[in-house]
Amino acid sequence: MGLAVYPWQEELARELVSFKDNLPNGLLVYGPRGIGTIDLVIAYAKSLFCEHPHKDGTPCGECKGCKMANAYTHPDLRYVVSEAESIPRGIPFEPPSNATKDRKIYREILIHQPRELTDFLNLAPHIDKGRRIIVVYPADAIRADAAATFLKSLEEPPERTTFLLVADDIDRVLPTIRSRCRLLRAKAPTHEESLNWLKSVGIDDAEEALARAAERPCLVTDERSIRDNTDIDAKVRDQLLTLTTMAPAVRMALLKTLAQGASIELTNIAVKEGRTALPVSAVLPVLERWSYDLLAVKQGLEPHYFPAYSPQMKRLVGSVDAEKLFKYSDSLKAMRRVVTHPLNAQLIIEQAILRYRKTMANQDFD
Ligand SMILES: [Zn+2]
């Protein structure tokens, strides 16, 4: 399989390895979220520091370079990765000095991250004749102020330095960043490839899990590994699960179902804790936001969270009393407080959907 982390990456892995002795200053690999592109790029970055790599580009795993790269202590390898993507992969992340304790996990690259690079880039690489490598992810979620700092480094790259950028959505990468990089596209796996791989790593109901993850196999396994990782604080884990499993495509499916209003069927939500890519811990917050938006629309405002659904929401709330929407919204908040146990989580979602259906039909629940 060479350097590929997943079976569908062999071609991309070979392409990356072919750059090895002639690395550009910026290499941007893009492809849909949840197909493991970042994992391959991290493996590639580490392999570049191996002192005795195999012919196919795979690292030996034994040398000093490999050991330091694997322990995230290599002085010439840096990660500029969002907090949300760092935690599940064990990549060290330093929050900004003004970060509060009860804040949400950062999903974007923040200003202090590229700033911290400045010192690093001012020094020569530690390894004689070596290169500095900076892995950046998600390159399509860099805050504007941080992007400015980045551009400077990309525009006037210090010598022997390569930025390896990964983006889920190439259209959201700043054109100024994109134009300074060589582009490589990561191909999504076929349905068969995903399915076979999920089965090979022991996912039950691979077919069902894959469908719910919108054909993004790594979302299924990412979810599993976050769920199993007891080193992560429970609250943080909940947030991470929402992020990994509520990939845009998955979330869209849920929103489309909610847009059915009074004719919604519980089976279309089909959440099962622990087995699927749509955990209950992720559904409730979406329901809460959705109902918040419905209330806003009822009051003549535009939806705050899901503006794209404005027309559907206007249709939905037309025949529903504001008071019923309020009551529903309040009941969701109450549910959230008791949803901590996985055993009652499924029941709570069922109840939430049932109540939603009644509310949308302008009926009282309970
Ligand atoms: Zn090695």
CSV table of C-alpha atoms and ligand atoms in Angstrom, one decimal:
chain,number,residue,atom,x,y,z
A,1,MET,CA,0.0,0.0,0.0
A,2,GLY,CA,3.1,2.2,0.2
A,3,LEU,CA,2.5,5.4,2.2
A,4,ALA,CA,-1.3,5.3,1.7
A,5,VAL,CA,-3.1,5.3,5.0
A,6,TYR,CA,-6.4,4.1,3.3
A,7,PRO,CA,-6.6,1.8,0.3
A,8,TRP,CA,-8.1,4.4,-2.0
A,9,GLN,CA,-5.1,6.7,-1.5
A,10,GLU,CA,-2.4,4.8,-3.4
A,11,GLU,CA,-2.3,7.1,-6.4
A,12,LEU,CA,-2.2,10.2,-4.3
A,13,ALA,CA,0.4,8.7,-2.0
A,14,ARG,CA,2.6,8.0,-5.1
A,15,GLU,CA,2.1,11.5,-6.3
A,16,LEU,CA,3.2,13.0,-3.0
A,17,VAL,CA,6.2,10.7,-2.8
A,18,SER,CA,7.2,11.9,-6.3
A,19,PHE,CA,7.5,15.4,-4.9
A,20,LYS,CA,9.9,14.3,-2.2
A,21,ASP,CA,13.2,15.6,-3.7
A,22,ASN,CA,11.7,18.6,-5.3
A,23,LEU,CA,9.2,20.0,-2.9
A,24,PRO,CA,7.4,23.2,-3.8
A,25,ASN,CA,7.0,25.9,-1.2
A,26,GLY,CA,3.3,25.3,-1.0
A,27,LEU,CA,1.4,22.1,-1.7
A,28,LEU,CA,-2.3,22.1,-1.3
A,29,VAL,CA,-4.2,18.8,-1.2
A,30,TYR,CA,-7.9,19.1,-1.3
A,31,GLY,CA,-10.9,16.7,-1.3
A,32,PRO,CA,-14.1,16.1,0.6
A,33,ARG,CA,-13.9,15.9,4.4
A,34,GLY,CA,-14.0,12.5,5.9
A,35,ILE,CA,-11.9,10.5,3.3
A,36,GLY,CA,-8.7,10.7,5.3
A,37,THR,CA,-6.7,13.2,3.3
A,38,ILE,CA,-5.3,14.9,6.3
A,39,ASP,CA,-4.2,11.5,7.7
A,40,LEU,CA,-2.2,10.8,4.5
A,41,VAL,CA,-0.6,14.3,4.5
A,42,ILE,CA,0.5,13.9,8.1
A,43,ALA,CA,2.0,10.5,7.3
A,44,TYR,CA,3.7,12.1,4.4
A,45,ALA,CA,5.1,15.0,6.4
A,46,LYS,CA,6.5,12.6,9.0
A,47,SER,CA,8.0,10.3,6.3
A,48,LEU,CA,10.0,13.3,5.0
A,49,PHE,CA,12.1,13.2,8.2
A,50,CYS,CA,13.0,9.5,8.0
A,51,GLU,CA,16.7,8.9,7.6
A,52,HIS,CA,16.3,5.5,6.0
A,53,PRO,CA,13.0,5.5,4.0
A,54,HIS,CA,11.9,2.5,1.9
A,55,LYS,CA,11.8,2.8,-1.8
A,56,ASP,CA,8.0,3.4,-1.9
A,57,GLY,CA,8.4,6.4,0.5
A,58,THR,CA,7.3,4.6,3.6
A,59,PRO,CA,9.4,5.6,6.7
A,60,CYS,CA,11.4,3.0,8.6
A,61,GLY,CA,9.8,3.9,11.9
A,62,GLU,CA,13.0,3.2,13.8
A,63,CYS,CA,15.4,6.1,13.2
A,64,LYS,CA,15.7,9.2,15.2
A,65,GLY,CA,13.8,11.3,12.6
A,66,CYS,CA,10.9,8.9,12.6
A,67,LYS,CA,10.8,8.7,16.4
A,68,MET,CA,10.8,12.5,16.8
A,69,ALA,CA,8.2,13.0,14.1
A,70,ASN,CA,5.9,10.4,15.6
A,71,ALA,CA,6.2,12.0,19.0
A,72,TYR,CA,5.4,15.4,17.6
A,73,THR,CA,8.8,16.7,18.9
A,74,HIS,CA,10.7,17.0,15.6
A,75,PRO,CA,12.1,20.6,15.6
A,76,ASP,CA,11.6,21.0,11.8
A,77,LEU,CA,8.0,19.8,11.6
A,78,ARG,CA,5.2,22.1,12.8
A,79,TYR,CA,1.4,21.8,12.7
A,80,VAL,CA,-0.9,24.7,12.2
A,81,VAL,CA,-4.1,22.7,12.8
A,82,SER,CA,-7.4,23.8,14.3
A,83,GLU,CA,-8.1,22.7,17.9
A,84,ALA,CA,-11.0,20.5,16.7
A,85,GLU,CA,-8.7,18.6,14.4
A,86,SER,CA,-5.7,18.5,16.7
A,87,ILE,CA,-7.3,16.9,19.7
A,88,PRO,CA,-8.5,13.6,18.1
A,89,ARG,CA,-5.1,13.2,16.4
A,90,GLY,CA,-3.1,14.0,19.5
A,91,ILE,CA,-1.4,16.9,17.9
A,92,PRO,CA,-0.3,19.5,20.5
A,93,PHE,CA,-2.5,22.6,20.5
A,94,GLU,CA,-1.9,25.7,22.4
A,95,PRO,CA,-5.0,27.8,23.0
A,96,PRO,CA,-4.7,31.6,22.7
A,97,SER,CA,-3.8,33.4,25.9
A,98,ASN,CA,-7.2,35.0,26.2
A,99,ALA,CA,-9.1,31.7,25.8
A,100,THR,CA,-11.8,31.2,28.4
A,101,LYS,CA,-12.4,27.9,30.1
A,102,ASP,CA,-16.0,27.2,29.1
A,103,ARG,CA,-15.5,28.2,25.5
A,104,LYS,CA,-16.3,26.1,22.5
A,105,ILE,CA,-13.6,24.1,20.7
A,106,TYR,CA,-12.0,26.2,18.0
A,107,ARG,CA,-12.8,24.9,14.5
A,108,GLU,CA,-10.7,27.5,12.7
A,109,ILE,CA,-7.0,28.4,12.5
A,110,LEU,CA,-6.5,31.4,14.8
A,111,ILE,CA,-4.2,34.4,14.5
A,112,HIS,CA,-1.8,33.2,17.2
A,113,GLN,CA,-1.0,30.0,15.3
A,114,PRO,CA,0.7,31.4,12.2
A,115,ARG,CA,2.3,34.1,14.5
A,116,GLU,CA,4.0,31.4,16.5
A,117,LEU,CA,5.6,30.2,13.3
A,118,THR,CA,7.5,33.4,12.8
A,119,ASP,CA,10.3,32.5,15.2
A,120,PHE,CA,10.5,29.0,13.8
A,121,LEU,CA,10.8,30.4,10.2
A,122,ASN,CA,13.5,32.8,11.2
A,123,LEU,CA,15.8,30.1,12.2
A,124,ALA,CA,17.5,27.7,9.7
A,125,PRO,CA,16.3,24.2,9.7
A,126,HIS,CA,17.8,22.2,12.6
A,127,ILE,CA,18.8,19.3,10.4
A,128,ASP,CA,21.7,20.1,8.1
A,129,LYS,CA,20.5,20.3,4.4
A,130,GLY,CA,17.0,19.4,5.8
A,131,ARG,CA,13.7,21.1,5.2
A,132,ARG,CA,11.1,22.6,7.4
A,133,ILE,CA,7.6,21.3,7.0
A,134,ILE,CA,4.5,23.0,8.1
A,135,VAL,CA,1.2,21.1,8.0
A,136,VAL,CA,-1.9,23.3,7.8
A,137,TYR,CA,-5.4,22.1,8.2
A,138,PRO,CA,-8.2,23.1,7.5
A,139,ALA,CA,-6.8,25.5,4.9
A,140,ASP,CA,-10.3,26.5,4.1
A,141,ALA,CA,-11.0,27.6,7.7
A,142,ILE,CA,-8.3,30.1,8.4
A,143,ARG,CA,-9.6,33.3,10.2
A,144,ALA,CA,-9.0,36.4,8.1
A,145,ASP,CA,-6.5,37.9,10.4
A,146,ALA,CA,-4.5,34.7,10.5
A,147,ALA,CA,-4.6,34.3,6.8
A,148,ALA,CA,-2.9,37.6,6.4
A,149,THR,CA,0.0,36.3,8.5
A,150,PHE,CA,0.1,33.2,6.4
A,151,LEU,CA,0.2,34.9,3.1
A,152,LYS,CA,3.3,36.7,4.1
A,153,SER,CA,5.1,33.4,4.7
A,154,LEU,CA,3.8,32.0,1.5
A,155,GLU,CA,4.7,35.0,-0.5
A,156,GLU,CA,8.2,35.3,0.8
A,157,PRO,CA,8.9,31.7,1.8
A,158,PRO,CA,12.1,31.2,3.8
A,159,GLU,CA,14.4,28.8,2.1
A,160,ARG,CA,14.0,25.1,2.5
A,161,THR,CA,10.5,25.4,3.8
A,162,THR,CA,7.3,23.7,2.6
A,163,PHE,CA,3.8,24.3,3.6
A,164,LEU,CA,1.6,21.2,3.2
A,165,LEU,CA,-2.0,22.5,3.2
A,166,VAL,CA,-5.1,20.4,3.3
A,167,ALA,CA,-8.6,21.7,2.5
A,168,ASP,CA,-12.0,20.1,2.6
A,169,ASP,CA,-13.4,22.6,0.2
A,170,ILE,CA,-11.1,24.1,-2.3
A,171,ASP,CA,-13.6,26.9,-3.2
A,172,ARG,CA,-13.3,28.2,0.3
A,173,VAL,CA,-9.6,28.5,0.3
A,174,LEU,CA,-8.5,32.1,-0.3
A,175,PRO,CA,-7.5,32.6,-3.9
A,176,THR,CA,-4.3,34.3,-2.8
A,177,ILE,CA,-3.3,31.2,-0.8
A,178,ARG,CA,-4.4,28.9,-3.6
A,179,SER,CA,-2.5,30.7,-6.3
A,180,ARG,CA,0.8,30.2,-4.3
A,181,CYS,CA,0.4,26.4,-4.1
A,182,ARG,CA,0.7,23.4,-6.2
A,183,LEU,CA,-2.7,21.7,-6.2
A,184,LEU,CA,-3.3,18.0,-5.7
A,185,ARG,CA,-6.8,16.6,-5.7
A,186,ALA,CA,-7.7,13.7,-3.3
A,187,LYS,CA,-10.2,11.4,-5.0
A,188,ALA,CA,-13.1,10.1,-2.9
A,189,PRO,CA,-13.3,6.4,-2.5
A,190,THR,CA,-16.0,4.4,-4.4
A,191,HIS,CA,-18.9,3.0,-2.4
A,192,GLU,CA,-17.3,-0.5,-2.7
A,193,GLU,CA,-13.9,0.7,-1.5
A,194,SER,CA,-15.4,2.5,1.5
A,195,LEU,CA,-17.6,-0.5,2.4
A,196,ASN,CA,-14.8,-3.1,2.2
A,197,TRP,CA,-12.5,-0.9,4.2
A,198,LEU,CA,-15.1,-0.3,7.0
A,199,LYS,CA,-15.8,-4.0,7.2
A,200,SER,CA,-12.1,-4.7,7.4
A,201,VAL,CA,-11.7,-2.4,10.4
A,202,GLY,CA,-14.6,-4.1,12.2
A,203,ILE,CA,-17.5,-1.7,11.7
A,204,ASP,CA,-20.9,-3.4,12.2
A,205,ASP,CA,-23.6,-2.5,9.7
A,206,ALA,CA,-21.0,-0.9,7.5
A,207,GLU,CA,-23.6,-0.3,4.8
A,208,GLU,CA,-25.9,1.6,7.1
A,209,ALA,CA,-23.1,3.5,8.8
A,210,LEU,CA,-21.6,4.6,5.5
A,211,ALA,CA,-25.0,5.8,4.2
A,212,ARG,CA,-25.5,7.9,7.3
A,213,ALA,CA,-22.0,9.3,7.0
A,214,ALA,CA,-22.8,10.4,3.4
A,215,GLU,CA,-20.3,8.1,1.9
A,216,ARG,CA,-17.4,9.5,4.0
A,217,PRO,CA,-15.9,6.4,5.5
A,218,CYS,CA,-13.4,8.1,7.8
A,219,LEU,CA,-16.2,10.0,9.6
A,220,VAL,CA,-17.4,6.6,10.8
A,221,THR,CA,-14.1,5.6,12.2
A,222,ASP,CA,-13.2,9.1,13.5
A,223,GLU,CA,-16.4,9.0,15.4
A,224,ARG,CA,-15.6,5.6,16.9
A,225,SER,CA,-12.1,6.6,17.9
A,226,ILE,CA,-13.2,9.8,19.6
A,227,ARG,CA,-16.0,8.0,21.4
A,228,ASP,CA,-13.5,5.4,22.7
A,229,ASN,CA,-10.9,8.0,23.6
A,230,THR,CA,-11.3,8.3,27.4
A,231,ASP,CA,-8.4,10.8,27.6
A,232,ILE,CA,-10.6,13.4,26.1
A,233,ASP,CA,-12.8,15.3,28.5
A,234,ALA,CA,-16.5,14.2,28.1
A,235,LYS,CA,-17.7,17.7,27.3
A,236,VAL,CA,-15.0,18.2,24.7
A,237,ARG,CA,-15.8,14.8,23.3
A,238,ASP,CA,-19.4,15.7,22.8
A,239,GLN,CA,-18.4,18.8,20.8
A,240,LEU,CA,-15.9,16.8,18.7
A,241,LEU,CA,-18.5,14.2,17.9
A,242,THR,CA,-20.8,16.9,16.7
A,243,LEU,CA,-18.1,18.1,14.4
A,244,THR,CA,-16.9,14.9,13.0
A,245,THR,CA,-20.2,13.3,12.5
A,246,MET,CA,-22.2,16.3,11.5
A,247,ALA,CA,-20.2,16.8,8.3
A,248,PRO,CA,-22.0,19.1,6.0
A,249,ALA,CA,-23.6,16.3,4.0
A,250,VAL,CA,-24.9,14.5,7.1
A,251,ARG,CA,-26.2,17.7,8.6
A,252,MET,CA,-27.9,18.6,5.4
A,253,ALA,CA,-29.7,15.3,5.4
A,254,LEU,CA,-31.0,16.0,8.9
A,255,LEU,CA,-32.1,19.5,8.0
A,256,LYS,CA,-33.9,18.3,5.0
A,257,THR,CA,-35.8,15.9,7.2
A,258,LEU,CA,-36.7,18.6,9.7
A,259,ALA,CA,-37.9,20.7,6.8
A,260,GLN,CA,-40.7,18.1,6.3
A,261,GLY,CA,-42.4,19.6,9.4
A,262,ALA,CA,-45.5,17.8,10.5
A,263,SER,CA,-44.9,14.9,8.1
A,264,ILE,CA,-41.5,14.1,9.6
A,265,GLU,CA,-40.9,10.4,10.2
A,266,LEU,CA,-38.7,9.2,13.0
A,267,THR,CA,-37.2,6.5,10.9
A,268,ASN,CA,-35.7,9.2,8.7
A,269,ILE,CA,-33.7,10.4,11.6
A,270,ALA,CA,-32.6,6.9,12.6
A,271,VAL,CA,-30.2,7.8,15.3
A,272,LYS,CA,-28.6,4.9,17.2
A,273,GLU,CA,-26.0,5.7,19.8
A,274,GLY,CA,-22.7,4.1,19.2
A,275,ARG,CA,-23.1,2.5,15.9
A,276,THR,CA,-23.7,5.3,13.4
A,277,ALA,CA,-22.3,8.5,12.2
A,278,LEU,CA,-25.3,10.5,13.6
A,279,PRO,CA,-25.1,10.3,17.3
A,280,VAL,CA,-27.9,11.7,19.5
A,281,SER,CA,-25.4,14.1,21.1
A,282,ALA,CA,-25.2,15.7,17.7
A,283,VAL,CA,-28.9,15.7,16.9
A,284,LEU,CA,-30.2,17.7,19.8
A,285,PRO,CA,-28.1,20.8,19.3
A,286,VAL,CA,-29.2,20.9,15.7
A,287,LEU,CA,-32.8,20.6,16.8
A,288,GLU,CA,-32.3,23.4,19.3
A,289,ARG,CA,-30.9,25.7,16.6
A,290,TRP,CA,-33.5,24.8,14.2
A,291,SER,CA,-36.3,25.6,16.6
A,292,TYR,CA,-34.5,28.9,17.5
A,293,ASP,CA,-34.6,29.7,13.8
A,294,LEU,CA,-38.2,28.8,13.4
A,295,LEU,CA,-39.1,31.2,16.3
A,296,ALA,CA,-37.0,34.0,14.6
A,297,VAL,CA,-38.8,33.4,11.3
A,298,LYS,CA,-42.2,33.4,13.1
A,299,GLN,CA,-41.3,36.8,14.4
A,300,GLY,CA,-40.5,38.1,11.0
A,301,LEU,CA,-36.7,37.8,11.3
A,302,GLU,CA,-34.3,35.8,9.1
A,303,PRO,CA,-33.0,32.5,10.4
A,304,HIS,CA,-29.7,32.9,12.3
A,305,TYR,CA,-28.2,29.3,12.0
A,306,PHE,CA,-29.7,28.0,8.8
A,307,PRO,CA,-30.3,30.9,6.5
A,308,ALA,CA,-30.5,28.7,3.5
A,309,TYR,CA,-33.7,27.2,4.9
A,310,SER,CA,-35.5,30.5,5.2
A,311,PRO,CA,-38.2,29.7,2.5
A,312,GLN,CA,-38.9,26.3,4.0
A,313,MET,CA,-39.1,27.7,7.5
A,314,LYS,CA,-41.5,30.5,6.4
A,315,ARG,CA,-43.8,27.8,5.0
A,316,LEU,CA,-43.5,25.7,8.2
A,317,VAL,CA,-44.3,28.3,10.7
A,318,GLY,CA,-47.1,29.9,8.8
A,319,SER,CA,-49.8,27.9,10.5
A,320,VAL,CA,-48.1,27.3,13.9
A,321,ASP,CA,-48.7,29.6,16.9
A,322,ALA,CA,-45.6,31.3,18.2
A,323,GLU,CA,-46.6,30.1,21.7
A,324,LYS,CA,-46.3,26.5,20.6
A,325,LEU,CA,-42.9,27.1,19.1
A,326,PHE,CA,-41.8,28.7,22.3
A,327,LYS,CA,-43.0,25.7,24.3
A,328,TYR,CA,-41.1,23.3,21.9
A,329,SER,CA,-37.9,25.3,22.1
A,330,ASP,CA,-38.1,25.3,25.9
A,331,SER,CA,-38.7,21.6,26.0
A,332,LEU,CA,-35.6,20.9,24.0
A,333,LYS,CA,-33.5,22.8,26.5
A,334,ALA,CA,-34.9,20.7,29.3
A,335,MET,CA,-34.1,17.6,27.3
A,336,ARG,CA,-30.6,18.6,26.8
A,337,ARG,CA,-30.0,18.6,30.5
A,338,VAL,CA,-31.0,15.0,30.9
A,339,VAL,CA,-29.4,13.6,27.7
A,340,THR,CA,-26.1,12.8,29.3
A,341,HIS,CA,-26.7,9.0,29.5
A,342,PRO,CA,-26.5,7.1,26.2
A,343,LEU,CA,-29.3,4.8,27.3
A,344,ASN,CA,-31.9,7.5,27.5
A,345,ALA,CA,-30.5,9.5,24.7
A,346,GLN,CA,-32.3,7.5,22.0
A,347,LEU,CA,-35.6,7.8,23.8
A,348,ILE,CA,-35.1,11.6,24.2
A,349,ILE,CA,-34.5,12.0,20.5
A,350,GLU,CA,-37.6,10.0,19.7
A,351,GLN,CA,-39.6,12.3,22.1
A,352,ALA,CA,-38.0,15.4,20.6
A,353,ILE,CA,-39.0,14.4,17.1
A,354,LEU,CA,-42.5,13.4,18.2
A,355,ARG,CA,-43.0,16.7,19.8
A,356,TYR,CA,-41.6,18.4,16.8
A,357,ARG,CA,-44.2,16.7,14.6
A,358,LYS,CA,-47.0,17.8,16.9
A,359,THR,CA,-45.8,21.3,17.2
A,360,MET,CA,-45.5,21.6,13.4
A,361,ALA,CA,-49.1,20.4,13.1
A,362,ASN,CA,-49.9,23.2,15.6
A,363,GLN,CA,-50.9,20.7,18.2
A,364,ASP,CA,-50.0,20.5,21.9
A,365,PHE,CA,-47.8,17.7,23.1
A,366,ASP,CA,-48.0,15.8,26.4
B,1,ZN,ZN,13.0,6.4,9.8
